[in-house]
mmCIF file of C-alpha atoms and ligand atoms in Angstrom:
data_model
loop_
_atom_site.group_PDB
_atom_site.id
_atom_site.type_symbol
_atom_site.label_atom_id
_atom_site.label_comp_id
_atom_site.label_asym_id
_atom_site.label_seq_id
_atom_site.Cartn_x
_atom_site.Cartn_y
_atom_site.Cartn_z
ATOM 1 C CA UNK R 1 94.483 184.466 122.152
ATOM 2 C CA UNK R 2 93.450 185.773 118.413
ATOM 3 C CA UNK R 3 91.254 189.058 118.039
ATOM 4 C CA UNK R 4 89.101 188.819 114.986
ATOM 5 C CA UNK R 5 88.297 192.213 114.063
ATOM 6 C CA UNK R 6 85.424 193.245 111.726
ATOM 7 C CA UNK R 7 85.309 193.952 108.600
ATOM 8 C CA UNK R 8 86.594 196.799 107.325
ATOM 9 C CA UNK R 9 88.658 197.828 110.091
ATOM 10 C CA UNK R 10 90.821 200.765 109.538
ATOM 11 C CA UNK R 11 94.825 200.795 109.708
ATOM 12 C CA UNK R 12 94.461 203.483 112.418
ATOM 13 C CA UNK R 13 92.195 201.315 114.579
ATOM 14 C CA UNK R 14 94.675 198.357 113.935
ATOM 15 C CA UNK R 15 97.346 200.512 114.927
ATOM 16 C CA UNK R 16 95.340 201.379 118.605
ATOM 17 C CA UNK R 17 95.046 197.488 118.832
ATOM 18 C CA UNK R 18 98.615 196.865 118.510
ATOM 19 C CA UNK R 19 99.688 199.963 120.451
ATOM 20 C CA UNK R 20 97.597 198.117 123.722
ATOM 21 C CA UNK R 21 99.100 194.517 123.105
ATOM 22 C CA UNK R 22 102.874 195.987 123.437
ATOM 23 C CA UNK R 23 101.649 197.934 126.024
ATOM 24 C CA UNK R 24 100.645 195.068 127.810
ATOM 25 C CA UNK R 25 104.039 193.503 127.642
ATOM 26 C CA UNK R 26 102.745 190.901 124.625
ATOM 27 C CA UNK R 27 103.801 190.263 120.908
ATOM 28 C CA UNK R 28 101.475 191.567 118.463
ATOM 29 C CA UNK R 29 101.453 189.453 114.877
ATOM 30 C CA UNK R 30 98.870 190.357 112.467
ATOM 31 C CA UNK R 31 97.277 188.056 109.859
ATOM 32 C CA UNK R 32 95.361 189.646 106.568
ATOM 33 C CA UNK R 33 93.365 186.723 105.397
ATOM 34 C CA UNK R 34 91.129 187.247 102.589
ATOM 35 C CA UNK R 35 88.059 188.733 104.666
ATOM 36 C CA UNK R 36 89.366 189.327 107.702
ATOM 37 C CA UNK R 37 92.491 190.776 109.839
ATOM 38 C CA UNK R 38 92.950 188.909 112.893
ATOM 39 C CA UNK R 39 95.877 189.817 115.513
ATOM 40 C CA UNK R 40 97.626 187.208 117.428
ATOM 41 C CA UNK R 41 98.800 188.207 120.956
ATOM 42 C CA UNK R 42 100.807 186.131 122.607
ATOM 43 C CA UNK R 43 102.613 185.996 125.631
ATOM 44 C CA UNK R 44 102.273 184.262 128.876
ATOM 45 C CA UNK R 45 98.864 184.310 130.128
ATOM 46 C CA UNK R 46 97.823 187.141 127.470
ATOM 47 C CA UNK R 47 94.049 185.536 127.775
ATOM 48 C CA UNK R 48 93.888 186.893 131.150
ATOM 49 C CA UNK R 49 93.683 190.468 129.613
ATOM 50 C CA UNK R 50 91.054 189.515 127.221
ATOM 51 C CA UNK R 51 88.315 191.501 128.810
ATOM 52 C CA UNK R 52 90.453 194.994 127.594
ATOM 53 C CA UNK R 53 90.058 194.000 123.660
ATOM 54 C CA UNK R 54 86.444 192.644 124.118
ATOM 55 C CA UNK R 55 85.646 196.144 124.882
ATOM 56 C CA UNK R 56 87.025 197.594 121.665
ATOM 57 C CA UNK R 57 84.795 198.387 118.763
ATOM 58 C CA UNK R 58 86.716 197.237 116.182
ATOM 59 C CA UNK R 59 86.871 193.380 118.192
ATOM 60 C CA UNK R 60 84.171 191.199 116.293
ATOM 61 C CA UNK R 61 85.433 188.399 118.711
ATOM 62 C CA UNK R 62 88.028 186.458 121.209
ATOM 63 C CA UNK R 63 89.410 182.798 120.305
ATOM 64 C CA UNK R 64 91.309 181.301 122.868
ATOM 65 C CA UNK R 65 94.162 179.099 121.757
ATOM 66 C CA UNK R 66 94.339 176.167 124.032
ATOM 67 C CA UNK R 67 97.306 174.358 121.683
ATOM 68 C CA UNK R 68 100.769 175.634 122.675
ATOM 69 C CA UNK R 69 102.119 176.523 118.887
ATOM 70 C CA UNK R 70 99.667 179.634 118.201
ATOM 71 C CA UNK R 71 101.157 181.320 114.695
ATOM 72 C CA UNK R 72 101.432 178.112 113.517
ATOM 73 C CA UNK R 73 97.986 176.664 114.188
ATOM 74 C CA UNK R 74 94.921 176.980 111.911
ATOM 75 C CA UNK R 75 93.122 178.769 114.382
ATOM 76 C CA UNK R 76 95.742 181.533 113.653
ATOM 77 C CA UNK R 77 95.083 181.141 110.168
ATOM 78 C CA UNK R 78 92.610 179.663 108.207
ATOM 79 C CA UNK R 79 93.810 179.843 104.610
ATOM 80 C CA UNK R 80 96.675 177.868 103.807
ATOM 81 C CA UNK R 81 99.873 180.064 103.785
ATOM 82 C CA UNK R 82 101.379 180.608 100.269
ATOM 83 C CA UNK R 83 105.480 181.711 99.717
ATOM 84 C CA UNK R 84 106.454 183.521 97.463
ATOM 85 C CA UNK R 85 109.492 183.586 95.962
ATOM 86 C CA UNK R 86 109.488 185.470 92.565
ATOM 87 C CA UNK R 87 106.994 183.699 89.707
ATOM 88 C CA UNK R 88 106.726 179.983 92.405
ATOM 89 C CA UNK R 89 104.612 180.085 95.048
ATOM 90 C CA UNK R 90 105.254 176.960 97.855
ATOM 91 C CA UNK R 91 101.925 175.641 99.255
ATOM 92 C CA UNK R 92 99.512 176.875 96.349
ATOM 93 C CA UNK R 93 98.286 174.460 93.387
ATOM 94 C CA UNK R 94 101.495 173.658 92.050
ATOM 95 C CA UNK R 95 103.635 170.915 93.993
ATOM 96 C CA UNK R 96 107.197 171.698 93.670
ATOM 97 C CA UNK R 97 110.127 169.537 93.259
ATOM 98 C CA UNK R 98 113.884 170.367 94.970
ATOM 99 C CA UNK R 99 116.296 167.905 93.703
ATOM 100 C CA UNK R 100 120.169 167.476 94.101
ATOM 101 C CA UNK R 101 123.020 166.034 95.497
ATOM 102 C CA UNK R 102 123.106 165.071 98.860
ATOM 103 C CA UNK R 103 126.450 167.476 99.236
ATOM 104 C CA UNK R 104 127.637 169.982 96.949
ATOM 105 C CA UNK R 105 130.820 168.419 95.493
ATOM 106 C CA UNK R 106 132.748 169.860 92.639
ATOM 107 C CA UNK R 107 131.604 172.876 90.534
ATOM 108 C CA UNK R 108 131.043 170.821 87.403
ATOM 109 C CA UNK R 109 129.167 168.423 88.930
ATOM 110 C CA UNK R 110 126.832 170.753 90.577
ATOM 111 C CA UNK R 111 126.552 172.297 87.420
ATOM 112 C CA UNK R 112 125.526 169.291 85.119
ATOM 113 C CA UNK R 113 123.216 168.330 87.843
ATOM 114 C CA UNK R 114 121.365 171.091 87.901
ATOM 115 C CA UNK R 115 120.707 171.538 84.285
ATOM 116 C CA UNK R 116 119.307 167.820 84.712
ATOM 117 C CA UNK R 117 117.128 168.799 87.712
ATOM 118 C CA UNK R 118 115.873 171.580 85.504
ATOM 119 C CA UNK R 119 115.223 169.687 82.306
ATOM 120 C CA UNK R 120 113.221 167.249 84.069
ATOM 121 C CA UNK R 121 110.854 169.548 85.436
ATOM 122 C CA UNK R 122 112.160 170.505 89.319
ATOM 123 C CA UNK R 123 111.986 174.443 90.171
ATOM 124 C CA UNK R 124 114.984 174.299 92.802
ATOM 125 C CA UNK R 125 118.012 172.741 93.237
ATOM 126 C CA UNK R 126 118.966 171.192 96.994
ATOM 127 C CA UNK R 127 122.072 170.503 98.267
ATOM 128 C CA UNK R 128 124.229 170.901 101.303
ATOM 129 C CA UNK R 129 127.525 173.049 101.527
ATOM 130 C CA UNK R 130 127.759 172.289 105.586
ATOM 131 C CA UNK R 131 126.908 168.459 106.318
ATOM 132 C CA UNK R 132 125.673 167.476 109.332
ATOM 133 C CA UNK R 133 127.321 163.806 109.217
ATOM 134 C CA UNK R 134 127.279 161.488 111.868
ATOM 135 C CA UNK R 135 131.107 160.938 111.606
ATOM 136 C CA UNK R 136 133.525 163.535 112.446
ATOM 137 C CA UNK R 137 136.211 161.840 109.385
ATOM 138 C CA UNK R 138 133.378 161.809 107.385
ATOM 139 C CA UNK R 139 132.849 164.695 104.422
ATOM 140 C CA UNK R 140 131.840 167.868 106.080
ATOM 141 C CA UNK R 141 130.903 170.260 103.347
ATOM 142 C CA UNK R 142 132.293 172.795 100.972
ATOM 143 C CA UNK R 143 131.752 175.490 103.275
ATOM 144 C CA UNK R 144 131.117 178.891 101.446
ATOM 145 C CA UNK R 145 132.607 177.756 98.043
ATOM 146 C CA UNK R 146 130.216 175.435 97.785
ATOM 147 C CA UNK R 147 127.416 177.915 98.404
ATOM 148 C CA UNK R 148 128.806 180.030 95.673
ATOM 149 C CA UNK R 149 128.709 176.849 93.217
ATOM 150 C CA UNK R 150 125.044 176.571 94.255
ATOM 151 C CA UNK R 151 124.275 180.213 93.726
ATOM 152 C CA UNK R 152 126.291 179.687 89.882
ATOM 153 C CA UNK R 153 123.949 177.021 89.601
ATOM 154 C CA UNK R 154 121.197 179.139 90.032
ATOM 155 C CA UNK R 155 122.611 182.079 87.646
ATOM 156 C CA UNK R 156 122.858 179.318 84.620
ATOM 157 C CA UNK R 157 119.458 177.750 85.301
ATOM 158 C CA UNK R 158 117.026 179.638 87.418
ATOM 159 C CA UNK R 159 116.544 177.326 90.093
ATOM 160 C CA UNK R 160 115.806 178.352 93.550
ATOM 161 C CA UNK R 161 118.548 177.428 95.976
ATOM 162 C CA UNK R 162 117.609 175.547 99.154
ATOM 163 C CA UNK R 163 120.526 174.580 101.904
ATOM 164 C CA UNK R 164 120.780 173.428 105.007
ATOM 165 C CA UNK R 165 122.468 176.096 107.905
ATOM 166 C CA UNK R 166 123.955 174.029 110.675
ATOM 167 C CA UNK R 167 124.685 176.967 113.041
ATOM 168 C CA UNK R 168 124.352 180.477 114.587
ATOM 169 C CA UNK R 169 127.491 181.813 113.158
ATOM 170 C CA UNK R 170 126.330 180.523 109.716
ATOM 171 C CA UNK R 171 123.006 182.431 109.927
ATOM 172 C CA UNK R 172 124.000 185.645 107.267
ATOM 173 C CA UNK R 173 126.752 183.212 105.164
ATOM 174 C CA UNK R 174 123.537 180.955 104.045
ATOM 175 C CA UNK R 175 121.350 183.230 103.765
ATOM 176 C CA UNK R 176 123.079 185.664 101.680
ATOM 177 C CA UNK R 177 123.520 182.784 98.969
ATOM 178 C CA UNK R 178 120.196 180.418 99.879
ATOM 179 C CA UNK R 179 116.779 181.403 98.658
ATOM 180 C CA UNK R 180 115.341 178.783 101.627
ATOM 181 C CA UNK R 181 117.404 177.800 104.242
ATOM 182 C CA UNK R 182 117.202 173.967 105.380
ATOM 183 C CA UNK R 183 117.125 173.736 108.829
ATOM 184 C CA UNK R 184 118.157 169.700 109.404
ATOM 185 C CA UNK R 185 116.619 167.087 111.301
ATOM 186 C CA UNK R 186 119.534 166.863 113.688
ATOM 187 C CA UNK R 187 118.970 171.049 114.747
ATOM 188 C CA UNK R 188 115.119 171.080 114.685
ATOM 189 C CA UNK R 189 115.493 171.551 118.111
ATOM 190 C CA UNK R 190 118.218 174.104 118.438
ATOM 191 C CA UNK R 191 115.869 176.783 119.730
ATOM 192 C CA UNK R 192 119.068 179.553 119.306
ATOM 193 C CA UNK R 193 119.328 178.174 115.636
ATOM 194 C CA UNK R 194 115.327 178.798 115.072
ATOM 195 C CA UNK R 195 115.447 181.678 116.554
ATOM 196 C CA UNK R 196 118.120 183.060 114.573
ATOM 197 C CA UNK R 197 116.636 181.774 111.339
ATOM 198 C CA UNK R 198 113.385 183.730 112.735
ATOM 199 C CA UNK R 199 114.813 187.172 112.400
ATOM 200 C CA UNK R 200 116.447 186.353 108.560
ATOM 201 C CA UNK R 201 113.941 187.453 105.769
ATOM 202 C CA UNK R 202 114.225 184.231 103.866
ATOM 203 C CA UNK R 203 111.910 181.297 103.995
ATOM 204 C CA UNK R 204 112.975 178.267 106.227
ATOM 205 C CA UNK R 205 112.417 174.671 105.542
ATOM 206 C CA UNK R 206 112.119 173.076 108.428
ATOM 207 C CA UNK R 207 113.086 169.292 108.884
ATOM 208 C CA UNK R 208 111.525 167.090 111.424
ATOM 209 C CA UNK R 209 113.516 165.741 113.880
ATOM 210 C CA UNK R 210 113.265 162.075 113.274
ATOM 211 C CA UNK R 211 112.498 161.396 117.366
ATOM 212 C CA UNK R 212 110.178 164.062 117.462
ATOM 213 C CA UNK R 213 106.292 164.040 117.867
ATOM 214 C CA UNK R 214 104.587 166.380 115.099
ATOM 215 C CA UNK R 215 103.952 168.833 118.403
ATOM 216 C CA UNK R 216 107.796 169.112 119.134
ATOM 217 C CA UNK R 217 107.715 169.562 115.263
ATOM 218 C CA UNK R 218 104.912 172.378 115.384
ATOM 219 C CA UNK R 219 106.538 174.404 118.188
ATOM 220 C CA UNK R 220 109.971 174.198 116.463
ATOM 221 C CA UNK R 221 108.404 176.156 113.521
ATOM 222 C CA UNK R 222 106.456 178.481 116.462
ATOM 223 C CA UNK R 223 109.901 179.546 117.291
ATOM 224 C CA UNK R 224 110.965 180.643 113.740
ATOM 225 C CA UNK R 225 107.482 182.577 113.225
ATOM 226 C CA UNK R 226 107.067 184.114 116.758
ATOM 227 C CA UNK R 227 110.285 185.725 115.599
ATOM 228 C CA UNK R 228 109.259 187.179 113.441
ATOM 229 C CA UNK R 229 109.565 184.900 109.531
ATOM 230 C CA UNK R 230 105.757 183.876 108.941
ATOM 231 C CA UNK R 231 107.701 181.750 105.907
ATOM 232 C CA UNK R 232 108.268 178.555 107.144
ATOM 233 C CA UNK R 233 107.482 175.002 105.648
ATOM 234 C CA UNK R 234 107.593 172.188 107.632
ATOM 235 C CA UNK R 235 109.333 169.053 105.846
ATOM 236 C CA UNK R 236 108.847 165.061 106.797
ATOM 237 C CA UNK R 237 111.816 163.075 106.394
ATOM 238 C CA UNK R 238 111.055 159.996 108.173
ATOM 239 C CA UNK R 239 111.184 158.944 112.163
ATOM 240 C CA UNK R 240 112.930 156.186 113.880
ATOM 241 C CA UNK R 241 111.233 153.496 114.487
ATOM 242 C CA UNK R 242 111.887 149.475 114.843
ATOM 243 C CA UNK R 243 112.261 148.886 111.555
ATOM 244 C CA UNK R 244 115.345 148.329 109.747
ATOM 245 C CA UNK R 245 114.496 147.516 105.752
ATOM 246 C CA UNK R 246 114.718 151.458 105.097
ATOM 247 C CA UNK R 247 116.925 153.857 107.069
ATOM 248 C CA UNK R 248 113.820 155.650 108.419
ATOM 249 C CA UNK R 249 110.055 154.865 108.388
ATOM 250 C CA UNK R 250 108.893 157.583 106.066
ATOM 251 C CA UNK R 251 105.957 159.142 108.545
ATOM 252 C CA UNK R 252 103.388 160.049 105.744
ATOM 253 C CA UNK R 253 100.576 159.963 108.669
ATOM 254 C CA UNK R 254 101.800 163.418 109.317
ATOM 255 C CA UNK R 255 100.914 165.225 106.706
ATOM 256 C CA UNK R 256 97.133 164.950 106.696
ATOM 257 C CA UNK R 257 97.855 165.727 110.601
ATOM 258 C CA UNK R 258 99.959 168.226 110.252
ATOM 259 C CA UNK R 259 97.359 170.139 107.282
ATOM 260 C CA UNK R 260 94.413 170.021 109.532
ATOM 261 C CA UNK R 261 97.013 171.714 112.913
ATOM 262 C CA UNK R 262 98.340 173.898 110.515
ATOM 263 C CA UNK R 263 98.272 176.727 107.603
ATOM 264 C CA UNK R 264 102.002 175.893 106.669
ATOM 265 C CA UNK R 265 103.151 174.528 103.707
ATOM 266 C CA UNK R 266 104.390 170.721 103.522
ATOM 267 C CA UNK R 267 107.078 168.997 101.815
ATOM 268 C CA UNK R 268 108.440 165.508 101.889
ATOM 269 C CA UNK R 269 112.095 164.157 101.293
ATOM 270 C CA UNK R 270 111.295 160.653 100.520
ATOM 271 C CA UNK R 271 115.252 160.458 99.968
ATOM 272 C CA UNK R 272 115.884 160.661 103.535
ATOM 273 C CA UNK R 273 113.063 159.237 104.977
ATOM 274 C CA UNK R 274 113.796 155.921 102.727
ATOM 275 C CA UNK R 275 117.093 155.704 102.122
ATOM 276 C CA UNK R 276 117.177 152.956 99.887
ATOM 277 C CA UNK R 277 116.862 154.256 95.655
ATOM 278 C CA UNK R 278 114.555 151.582 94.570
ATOM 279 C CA UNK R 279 111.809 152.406 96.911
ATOM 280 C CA UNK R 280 111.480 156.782 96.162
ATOM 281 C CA UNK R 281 109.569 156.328 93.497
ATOM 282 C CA UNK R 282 106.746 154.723 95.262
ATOM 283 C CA UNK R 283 106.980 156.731 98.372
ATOM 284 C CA UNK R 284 106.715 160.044 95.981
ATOM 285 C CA UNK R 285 104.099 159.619 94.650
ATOM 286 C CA UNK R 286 102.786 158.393 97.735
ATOM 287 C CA UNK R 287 103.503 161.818 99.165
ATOM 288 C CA UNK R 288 101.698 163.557 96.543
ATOM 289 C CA UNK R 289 98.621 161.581 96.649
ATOM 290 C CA UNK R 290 98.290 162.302 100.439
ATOM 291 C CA UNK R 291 98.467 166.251 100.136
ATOM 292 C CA UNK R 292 102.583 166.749 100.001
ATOM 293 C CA UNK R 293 102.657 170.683 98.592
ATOM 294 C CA UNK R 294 106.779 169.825 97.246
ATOM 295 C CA UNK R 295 109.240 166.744 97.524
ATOM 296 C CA UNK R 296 113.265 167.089 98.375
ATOM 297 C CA UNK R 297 114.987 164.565 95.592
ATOM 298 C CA UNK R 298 118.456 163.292 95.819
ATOM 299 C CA UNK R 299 119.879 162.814 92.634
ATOM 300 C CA UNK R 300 123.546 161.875 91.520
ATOM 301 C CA UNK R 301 124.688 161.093 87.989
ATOM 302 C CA UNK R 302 127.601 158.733 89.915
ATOM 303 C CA UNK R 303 125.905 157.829 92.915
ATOM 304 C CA UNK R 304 128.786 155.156 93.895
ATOM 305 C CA UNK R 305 130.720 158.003 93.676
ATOM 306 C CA UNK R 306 129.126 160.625 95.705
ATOM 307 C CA UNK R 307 130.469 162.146 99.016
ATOM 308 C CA UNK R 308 127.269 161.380 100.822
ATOM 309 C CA UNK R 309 124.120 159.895 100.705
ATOM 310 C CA UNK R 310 124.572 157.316 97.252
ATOM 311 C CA UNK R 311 122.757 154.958 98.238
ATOM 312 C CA UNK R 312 119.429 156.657 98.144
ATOM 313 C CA UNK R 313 120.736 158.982 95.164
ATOM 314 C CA UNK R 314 118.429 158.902 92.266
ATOM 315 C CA UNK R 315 120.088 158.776 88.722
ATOM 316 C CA UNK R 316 118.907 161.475 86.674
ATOM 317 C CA UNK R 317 117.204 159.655 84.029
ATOM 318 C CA UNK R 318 115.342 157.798 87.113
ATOM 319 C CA UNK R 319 114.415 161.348 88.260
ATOM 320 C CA UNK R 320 113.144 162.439 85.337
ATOM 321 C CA UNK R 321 111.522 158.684 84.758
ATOM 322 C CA UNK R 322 109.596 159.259 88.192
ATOM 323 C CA UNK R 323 108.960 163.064 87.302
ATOM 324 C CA UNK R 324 106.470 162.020 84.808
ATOM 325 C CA UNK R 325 104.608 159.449 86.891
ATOM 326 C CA UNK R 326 104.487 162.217 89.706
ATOM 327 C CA UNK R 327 102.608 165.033 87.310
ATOM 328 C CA UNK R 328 99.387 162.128 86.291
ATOM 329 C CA UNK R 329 99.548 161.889 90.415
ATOM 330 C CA UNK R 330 99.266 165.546 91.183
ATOM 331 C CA UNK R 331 96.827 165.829 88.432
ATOM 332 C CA UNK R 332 94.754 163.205 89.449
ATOM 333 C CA UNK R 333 94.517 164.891 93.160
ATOM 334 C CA UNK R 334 93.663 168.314 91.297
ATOM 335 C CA UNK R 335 97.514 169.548 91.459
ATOM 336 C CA UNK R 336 99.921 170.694 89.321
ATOM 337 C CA UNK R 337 103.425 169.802 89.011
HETATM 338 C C1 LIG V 401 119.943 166.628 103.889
HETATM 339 O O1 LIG V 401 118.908 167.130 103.444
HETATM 340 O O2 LIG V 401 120.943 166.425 103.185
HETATM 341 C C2 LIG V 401 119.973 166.186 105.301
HETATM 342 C C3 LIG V 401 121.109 166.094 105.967
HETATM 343 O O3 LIG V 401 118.758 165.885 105.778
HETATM 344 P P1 LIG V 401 118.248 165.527 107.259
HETATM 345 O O4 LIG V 401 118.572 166.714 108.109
HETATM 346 O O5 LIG V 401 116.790 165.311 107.066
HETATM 347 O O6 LIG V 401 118.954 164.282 107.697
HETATM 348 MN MN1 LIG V 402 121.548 163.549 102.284
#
């Protein structure tokens, strides 16, 4: 259940309120919007005990959340949530781009990579140092050294870092280097994992998994957040389905869906959910026209070359070709890019 309270209620009343909810064996988490505080308290049949807060003062009134993802809902919050990380902020006017190599190769590469991703307009740079791959011979990942080429990366450009954590045990490595940890499609629903990733201070980006309804989705991020990291932003990368022209059908439905369920922030990898080069373009823009707040971008100078993920690689002149067609589309739906 929420508990709107009115207007100008003090800390020390706020404090009572959340004194009671622990009390009571539930998990207080507080939301300032812009005119009001509401408290979320949640916890197994916590509506049952609703009759205790009606009868304080500072109460203005009693939602019931019938959905089962509560932090994560718009009824929690009604403004859309804004990160911050230094002079970006995810989810406000601005749509942000992340682009990189699928894997984090060699140190040069990385490096000449970046400085492209940068000089075409992209605030972050992506790019995995553990792989999830579906082979076990395949490329696994640089480990550590290739976070540390990621964080150089950042030092020479300013980008914001964003890469994927596979595991528990991996938890303080990636986020010590990462300034948003990926969680991947294949772990959205390793509950440890999110719950893990709930008690870092970092944001999370938060991949669908691609058999999952956008409810499975929505609860996966209510894991992260009832843990205590209110920074999470989901990110479609395209479900299975029957088709087989693209590697996944790129589910765009869910973002209009997923911004009236929820306050989070939403990007799109088109990269993924495509899978073919020719076609992310197209589905890009496509993202930003339908209320996308960022896009994940592969890009590799040599894609036949590239560990992982070529074949849906962007070149960077391609990038930086598509770069300017996204900007008249984010200005024509009253973004910025
Ligand atoms: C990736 O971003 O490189 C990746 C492995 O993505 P996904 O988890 O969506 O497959
Ligand atoms: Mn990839």
């Amino acid at each position: 259940m929420i508990l709107t309270l009115k207007p100008n209620t003090s800390k020390k009343e706020i404090d009572v309120i959340v004194k009671k909810i622990e009390e009571l064996g539930f998990k207080p988490h507080i939301s300032r919007g812009k005119e009001v505080v509401v408290i979320g308290v949640v916890g197994q049949n916590a509506i049952l005990k609703k009759d205790i807060f009606g009868a304080m003062d500072a109460v203005a009134f009693i939602t019931p959340i019938s959905k089962p993802y509560k932090l994560v809902s718009r009824e929690f919050k009604k403004e859309n949530t804004v990160i911050k990380i230094n002079n970006i902020k995810i989810g406000g006017k601005e749509i942000l781009i992340a682009a990189g190599p699928c894997s984090v190769e060699t140190k040069e590469l990385l490096l000449e990579i970046a400085e492209d991703a940068k000089e075409s307009g992209a605030k972050m740079i992506r790019g995995g140092a553990f792989k999830p791959r579906t082979s076990p011979y395949a490329f696994q990942g640089l480990g550590e050294r290739g976070l540390k080429y990621l964080a150089e990366a950042r030092k020479k450009t300013g980008l914001y870092v964003i890469t994927e954590v596979m595991n528990v045990k991996q938890v303080d490595v990636v986020s010590k280097y990462a300034d948003i940890i990926q969680i991947g499609a294949r772990n959205m629903q390793n509950y440890d994992l999110l719950k893990e990733v709930g008690k870092v201070k970092k944001p999370v980006l938060l991949k669908r998994g691609f058999s999952a309804t956008i409810e499975e989705f929505l609860m996966s991020a209510e894991y992260i957040m009832s843990n205590g990291n209110y920074n999470v932003i989901l990110c479609e990368r395209g479900i299975r389905t029957f088709e087989t022209s693209t590697r996944f059908t790129l589910d765009l439905n869910a973002i209009p869906v997923i911004k009236k369920l929820s306050h989070l922030p939403v990007f799109v990898d088109p990269s993924h959910g495509v899978g073919v080069r020719e076609y992310i373009p197209a589905m890009s823009k496509a993202a930003i026209a339908c209320g996308a707040d960022g896009l994940l971008i592969e890009i590799h100078p040599h894609p036949e070359k590239a560990f992982s993920d070529g074949p849906q690689s962007l070149l960077p002149k391609q990038f930086s070709n598509m770069m300017k067609e996204l900007k008249l589309v984010a200005e024509s739906v009253g973004r910025g890019l």
